[in-house]
Amino acid sequence: EAGVTQFPSHSVIEKGQTVTLRCDPISGHDNLYWYRRVMGKEIKFLLHFVKESKQDESGMPNNRFLAERTGGTYSTLKVQPAELEDSGVYFCASSRRENYGYTFGSGTRLTVV
Amino acid sequence: GQNIDQPTEMTATEGAIVQINCTYQTSGFNGLFWYQQHAGEAPTFLSYNVLDGLEEKGRFSSFLSRSKGYSYLLLKELQMKDSASYLCAVRDPTRSYNTDKLIFGTGTRLQVFP
């Protein structure tokens, strides 16, 4: 089966601009997670979708971040407006059901300058 | 709060054995994962421990002691391709029933030399 696909792999934007990251989970995986790794820090949870519903968004840093999963398939994570501290690697992961283990994507490296 | 500690970097020689330790301080426990991540690639699942003891999978083994809040990943017969970051993660014990959040350590970067 195809893995978790993230697009773009790299993005460099200026402070104040908007960026949208996309994640295509493994087909049939209802659970989709977003995580982020800021330079030098650990990977941290952002949010969790079950199909199109946000199950847990307790890790979202602030209201500049908006995640959607229309139709329960792919997901987007929009940062608007981007700030310097948003730089990092954004990982998406999916699983077939809860407590079943994740498959991660390769991540999107976001650099805000 | 929840905290996971692991060494930042380790080095080892090809063919040797290396042990990467992970200690965790969490309000409860519901499972611990080890992932391998090569630079620029996705973290890939290595092992899962929820009960005390050793889980062996080929050249890789993982050990858990819940009473000590301690785990290690043991890599045998090291190969150059084992140079990667190794991430220790525990299931968030405060999570609600239907959210499977993980709390990660900062990862241990392992360099294998010939």
Short mmCIF file of C-alpha atoms in Angstrom, two decimals:
data_model
loop_
_atom_site.label_atom_id
_atom_site.label_comp_id
_atom_site.label_asym_id
_atom_site.label_seq_id
_atom_site.Cartn_x
_atom_site.Cartn_y
_atom_site.Cartn_z
CA GLU A 1 0.00 0.00 0.00
CA ALA A 2 1.15 3.56 -0.61
CA GLY A 3 2.50 5.36 2.44
CA VAL A 4 1.54 8.66 3.99
CA THR A 5 2.32 11.44 1.52
CA GLN A 6 3.06 15.01 2.47
CA PHE A 7 3.35 18.00 0.17
CA PRO A 8 5.41 20.09 -0.20
CA SER A 9 8.54 18.52 1.20
CA HIS A 10 10.06 21.96 1.76
CA SER A 11 8.59 25.44 1.95
CA VAL A 12 10.32 28.76 2.53
CA ILE A 13 8.03 31.72 3.11
CA GLU A 14 8.31 35.22 4.51
CA LYS A 15 6.92 36.21 7.84
CA GLY A 16 3.31 37.27 7.45
CA GLN A 17 2.61 35.05 4.47
CA THR A 18 0.26 32.10 4.36
CA VAL A 19 1.28 28.49 3.80
CA THR A 20 -0.84 25.38 3.37
CA LEU A 21 0.57 21.94 4.02
CA ARG A 22 -1.12 18.84 2.70
CA CYS A 23 -1.23 15.27 3.95
CA ASP A 24 -2.61 12.25 2.12
CA PRO A 25 -3.02 9.39 4.58
CA ILE A 26 -2.96 5.72 3.72
CA SER A 27 -6.22 4.79 2.05
CA GLY A 28 -8.74 3.48 4.56
CA HIS A 29 -7.04 5.04 7.57
CA ASP A 30 -9.69 6.94 9.49
CA ASN A 31 -7.24 8.43 11.99
CA LEU A 32 -4.98 11.26 10.89
CA TYR A 33 -2.54 13.09 13.14
CA TRP A 34 -0.44 16.22 12.75
CA TYR A 35 2.79 16.64 14.71
CA ARG A 36 5.51 19.27 14.61
CA ARG A 37 9.21 19.30 15.41
CA VAL A 38 10.75 22.68 16.10
CA MET A 39 14.54 22.87 15.77
CA GLY A 40 16.29 21.16 18.65
CA LYS A 41 13.08 20.12 20.35
CA GLU A 42 11.00 16.98 20.46
CA ILE A 43 8.19 16.04 18.08
CA LYS A 44 4.96 17.43 19.54
CA PHE A 45 1.34 16.56 18.91
CA LEU A 46 -0.83 19.14 17.17
CA LEU A 47 -4.15 17.47 16.47
CA HIS A 48 -6.05 14.32 15.60
CA PHE A 49 -8.82 13.71 13.08
CA VAL A 50 -11.16 10.75 12.99
CA LYS A 51 -12.50 10.84 9.47
CA GLU A 52 -13.51 14.48 8.98
CA SER A 53 -13.99 15.29 12.68
CA LYS A 54 -11.41 16.92 14.91
CA GLN A 55 -11.06 14.52 17.82
CA ASP A 56 -8.38 16.41 19.73
CA GLU A 57 -6.81 19.73 18.80
CA SER A 58 -5.24 20.45 22.17
CA GLY A 59 -1.76 20.77 20.67
CA MET A 60 -2.54 23.51 18.17
CA PRO A 61 -0.31 26.47 19.14
CA ASN A 62 -2.75 29.30 18.43
CA ASN A 63 -5.50 30.45 16.10
CA ARG A 64 -3.06 31.13 13.27
CA PHE A 65 -3.17 27.39 12.61
CA LEU A 66 -6.18 25.86 10.88
CA ALA A 67 -6.49 22.18 10.04
CA GLU A 68 -9.16 20.65 7.86
CA ARG A 69 -10.01 17.22 6.55
CA THR A 70 -12.86 17.61 4.15
CA GLY A 71 -14.54 14.33 3.24
CA GLY A 72 -12.35 12.42 5.62
CA THR A 73 -9.61 11.88 3.07
CA TYR A 74 -6.63 14.23 2.78
CA SER A 75 -5.93 16.94 5.32
CA THR A 76 -4.54 20.45 5.10
CA LEU A 77 -2.82 22.52 7.73
CA LYS A 78 -2.81 26.24 7.05
CA VAL A 79 -0.65 28.75 8.87
CA GLN A 80 -1.84 32.32 8.47
CA PRO A 81 0.00 34.59 9.03
CA ALA A 82 3.23 32.69 9.50
CA GLU A 83 5.67 33.77 12.21
CA LEU A 84 9.37 32.97 12.60
CA GLU A 85 8.69 30.53 15.44
CA ASP A 86 6.50 28.41 13.16
CA SER A 87 9.61 27.09 11.42
CA GLY A 88 10.07 23.37 11.85
CA VAL A 89 9.18 20.03 10.37
CA TYR A 90 5.48 19.19 10.24
CA PHE A 91 4.71 15.48 10.26
CA CYS A 92 1.49 13.77 9.39
CA ALA A 93 0.65 10.24 10.48
CA SER A 94 -2.29 7.93 9.96
CA SER A 95 -3.67 4.74 11.44
CA ARG A 96 -6.54 2.43 10.66
CA ARG A 97 -8.07 2.76 14.10
CA GLU A 98 -7.18 3.96 17.55
CA ASN A 99 -4.44 2.15 19.47
CA TYR A 100 -3.27 0.49 16.29
CA GLY A 101 0.06 2.25 15.68
CA TYR A 102 0.95 5.00 13.27
CA THR A 103 2.54 5.33 9.87
CA PHE A 104 4.32 8.66 9.50
CA GLY A 105 4.91 10.75 6.42
CA SER A 106 8.33 12.20 5.63
CA GLY A 107 7.28 15.64 6.80
CA THR A 108 7.20 19.16 5.41
CA ARG A 109 10.14 21.33 6.39
CA LEU A 110 8.77 24.87 6.83
CA THR A 111 11.16 27.79 7.06
CA VAL A 112 9.77 31.23 7.84
CA VAL A 113 12.20 34.06 7.12
CA GLY B 1 3.91 17.27 33.36
CA GLN B 2 5.10 14.49 31.13
CA ASN B 3 8.81 14.14 30.40
CA ILE B 4 10.97 11.75 28.39
CA ASP B 5 14.76 11.72 28.51
CA GLN B 6 17.22 10.05 26.18
CA PRO B 7 20.84 10.79 25.29
CA THR B 8 21.33 13.29 22.50
CA GLU B 9 24.07 11.48 20.63
CA MET B 10 25.86 8.15 20.64
CA THR B 11 28.58 6.62 18.51
CA ALA B 12 29.45 3.00 17.92
CA THR B 13 31.47 0.79 15.63
CA GLU B 14 30.16 -1.44 12.87
CA GLY B 15 29.49 -4.94 14.18
CA ALA B 16 29.20 -3.80 17.79
CA ILE B 17 26.21 -3.68 20.16
CA VAL B 18 24.70 -0.40 21.36
CA GLN B 19 22.07 0.30 23.99
CA ILE B 20 19.99 3.47 23.83
CA ASN B 21 18.28 4.32 27.09
CA CYS B 22 15.02 6.17 27.65
CA THR B 23 13.53 7.26 30.95
CA TYR B 24 10.09 8.68 31.31
CA GLN B 25 8.19 10.54 34.00
CA THR B 26 4.49 10.49 33.26
CA SER B 27 1.30 10.55 35.30
CA GLY B 28 0.46 7.06 34.10
CA PHE B 29 1.59 4.54 31.52
CA ASN B 30 -0.08 2.97 28.54
CA GLY B 31 2.66 1.86 26.18
CA LEU B 32 6.07 2.88 24.84
CA PHE B 33 7.28 3.01 21.25
CA TRP B 34 10.66 3.16 19.57
CA TYR B 35 10.95 4.72 16.12
CA GLN B 36 13.91 5.01 13.76
CA GLN B 37 14.30 8.12 11.65
CA HIS B 38 16.86 8.63 8.93
CA ALA B 39 17.59 12.24 8.06
CA GLY B 40 14.82 13.74 5.93
CA GLU B 41 12.70 10.63 6.10
CA ALA B 42 9.61 9.47 8.01
CA PRO B 43 9.96 7.99 11.48
CA THR B 44 9.44 4.26 11.11
CA PHE B 45 8.11 1.94 13.79
CA LEU B 46 10.63 -0.35 15.48
CA SER B 47 9.01 -1.72 18.61
CA TYR B 48 6.20 -1.42 21.13
CA ASN B 49 6.30 -2.36 24.82
CA VAL B 50 3.40 -2.24 27.21
CA LEU B 51 4.40 -5.01 29.64
CA ASP B 52 7.70 -5.42 31.50
CA GLY B 53 10.38 -7.39 29.79
CA LEU B 54 12.26 -7.79 26.56
CA GLU B 55 10.78 -7.79 23.08
CA GLU B 56 13.14 -9.16 20.43
CA LYS B 57 12.82 -8.52 16.73
CA GLY B 58 15.82 -9.58 14.71
CA ARG B 59 18.85 -7.40 15.45
CA PHE B 60 16.72 -5.01 17.51
CA SER B 61 15.35 -5.60 21.00
CA SER B 62 13.47 -3.32 23.36
CA PHE B 63 13.17 -3.61 27.11
CA LEU B 64 10.70 -2.04 29.51
CA SER B 65 10.58 -1.64 33.28
CA ARG B 66 7.41 0.15 34.27
CA SER B 67 8.36 0.37 37.94
CA LYS B 68 11.55 2.25 37.00
CA GLY B 69 10.06 4.30 34.18
CA TYR B 70 12.81 2.96 31.96
CA SER B 71 13.24 1.44 28.54
CA TYR B 72 16.15 0.66 26.30
CA LEU B 73 16.61 -0.19 22.65
CA LEU B 74 19.37 -2.69 21.95
CA LEU B 75 20.89 -2.85 18.50
CA LYS B 76 23.15 -5.80 17.72
CA GLU B 77 25.58 -6.42 14.86
CA LEU B 78 25.52 -2.76 13.98
CA GLN B 79 25.56 -1.83 10.32
CA MET B 80 26.36 1.49 8.71
CA LYS B 81 22.70 1.85 7.70
CA ASP B 82 21.76 1.91 11.40
CA SER B 83 23.11 5.46 11.60
CA ALA B 84 19.90 7.38 12.32
CA SER B 85 17.94 9.06 15.07
CA TYR B 86 16.09 6.80 17.48
CA LEU B 87 12.95 8.22 19.05
CA CYS B 88 11.40 7.05 22.29
CA ALA B 89 7.70 7.87 22.67
CA VAL B 90 5.02 7.04 25.20
CA ARG B 91 1.29 7.10 24.81
CA ASP B 92 -0.11 10.18 26.52
CA PRO B 93 -1.64 8.72 29.68
CA THR B 94 -4.00 11.69 29.99
CA ARG B 95 -5.52 11.11 26.57
CA SER B 96 -9.21 10.56 26.18
CA TYR B 97 -10.46 7.15 25.15
CA ASN B 98 -10.40 7.70 21.45
CA THR B 99 -7.28 9.78 20.90
CA ASP B 100 -3.95 8.03 20.50
CA LYS B 101 -1.49 10.86 21.22
CA LEU B 102 2.22 10.18 21.59
CA ILE B 103 4.72 12.10 23.71
CA PHE B 104 8.19 12.01 22.21
CA GLY B 105 11.68 12.38 23.57
CA THR B 106 14.12 14.55 21.63
CA GLY B 107 15.69 11.50 20.02
CA THR B 108 19.14 9.94 20.10
CA ARG B 109 21.33 10.42 17.05
CA LEU B 110 23.41 7.30 16.53
CA GLN B 111 26.48 7.36 14.32
CA VAL B 112 27.99 4.04 13.28
CA PHE B 113 31.61 4.13 12.16
CA PRO B 114 33.44 1.47 10.13
#
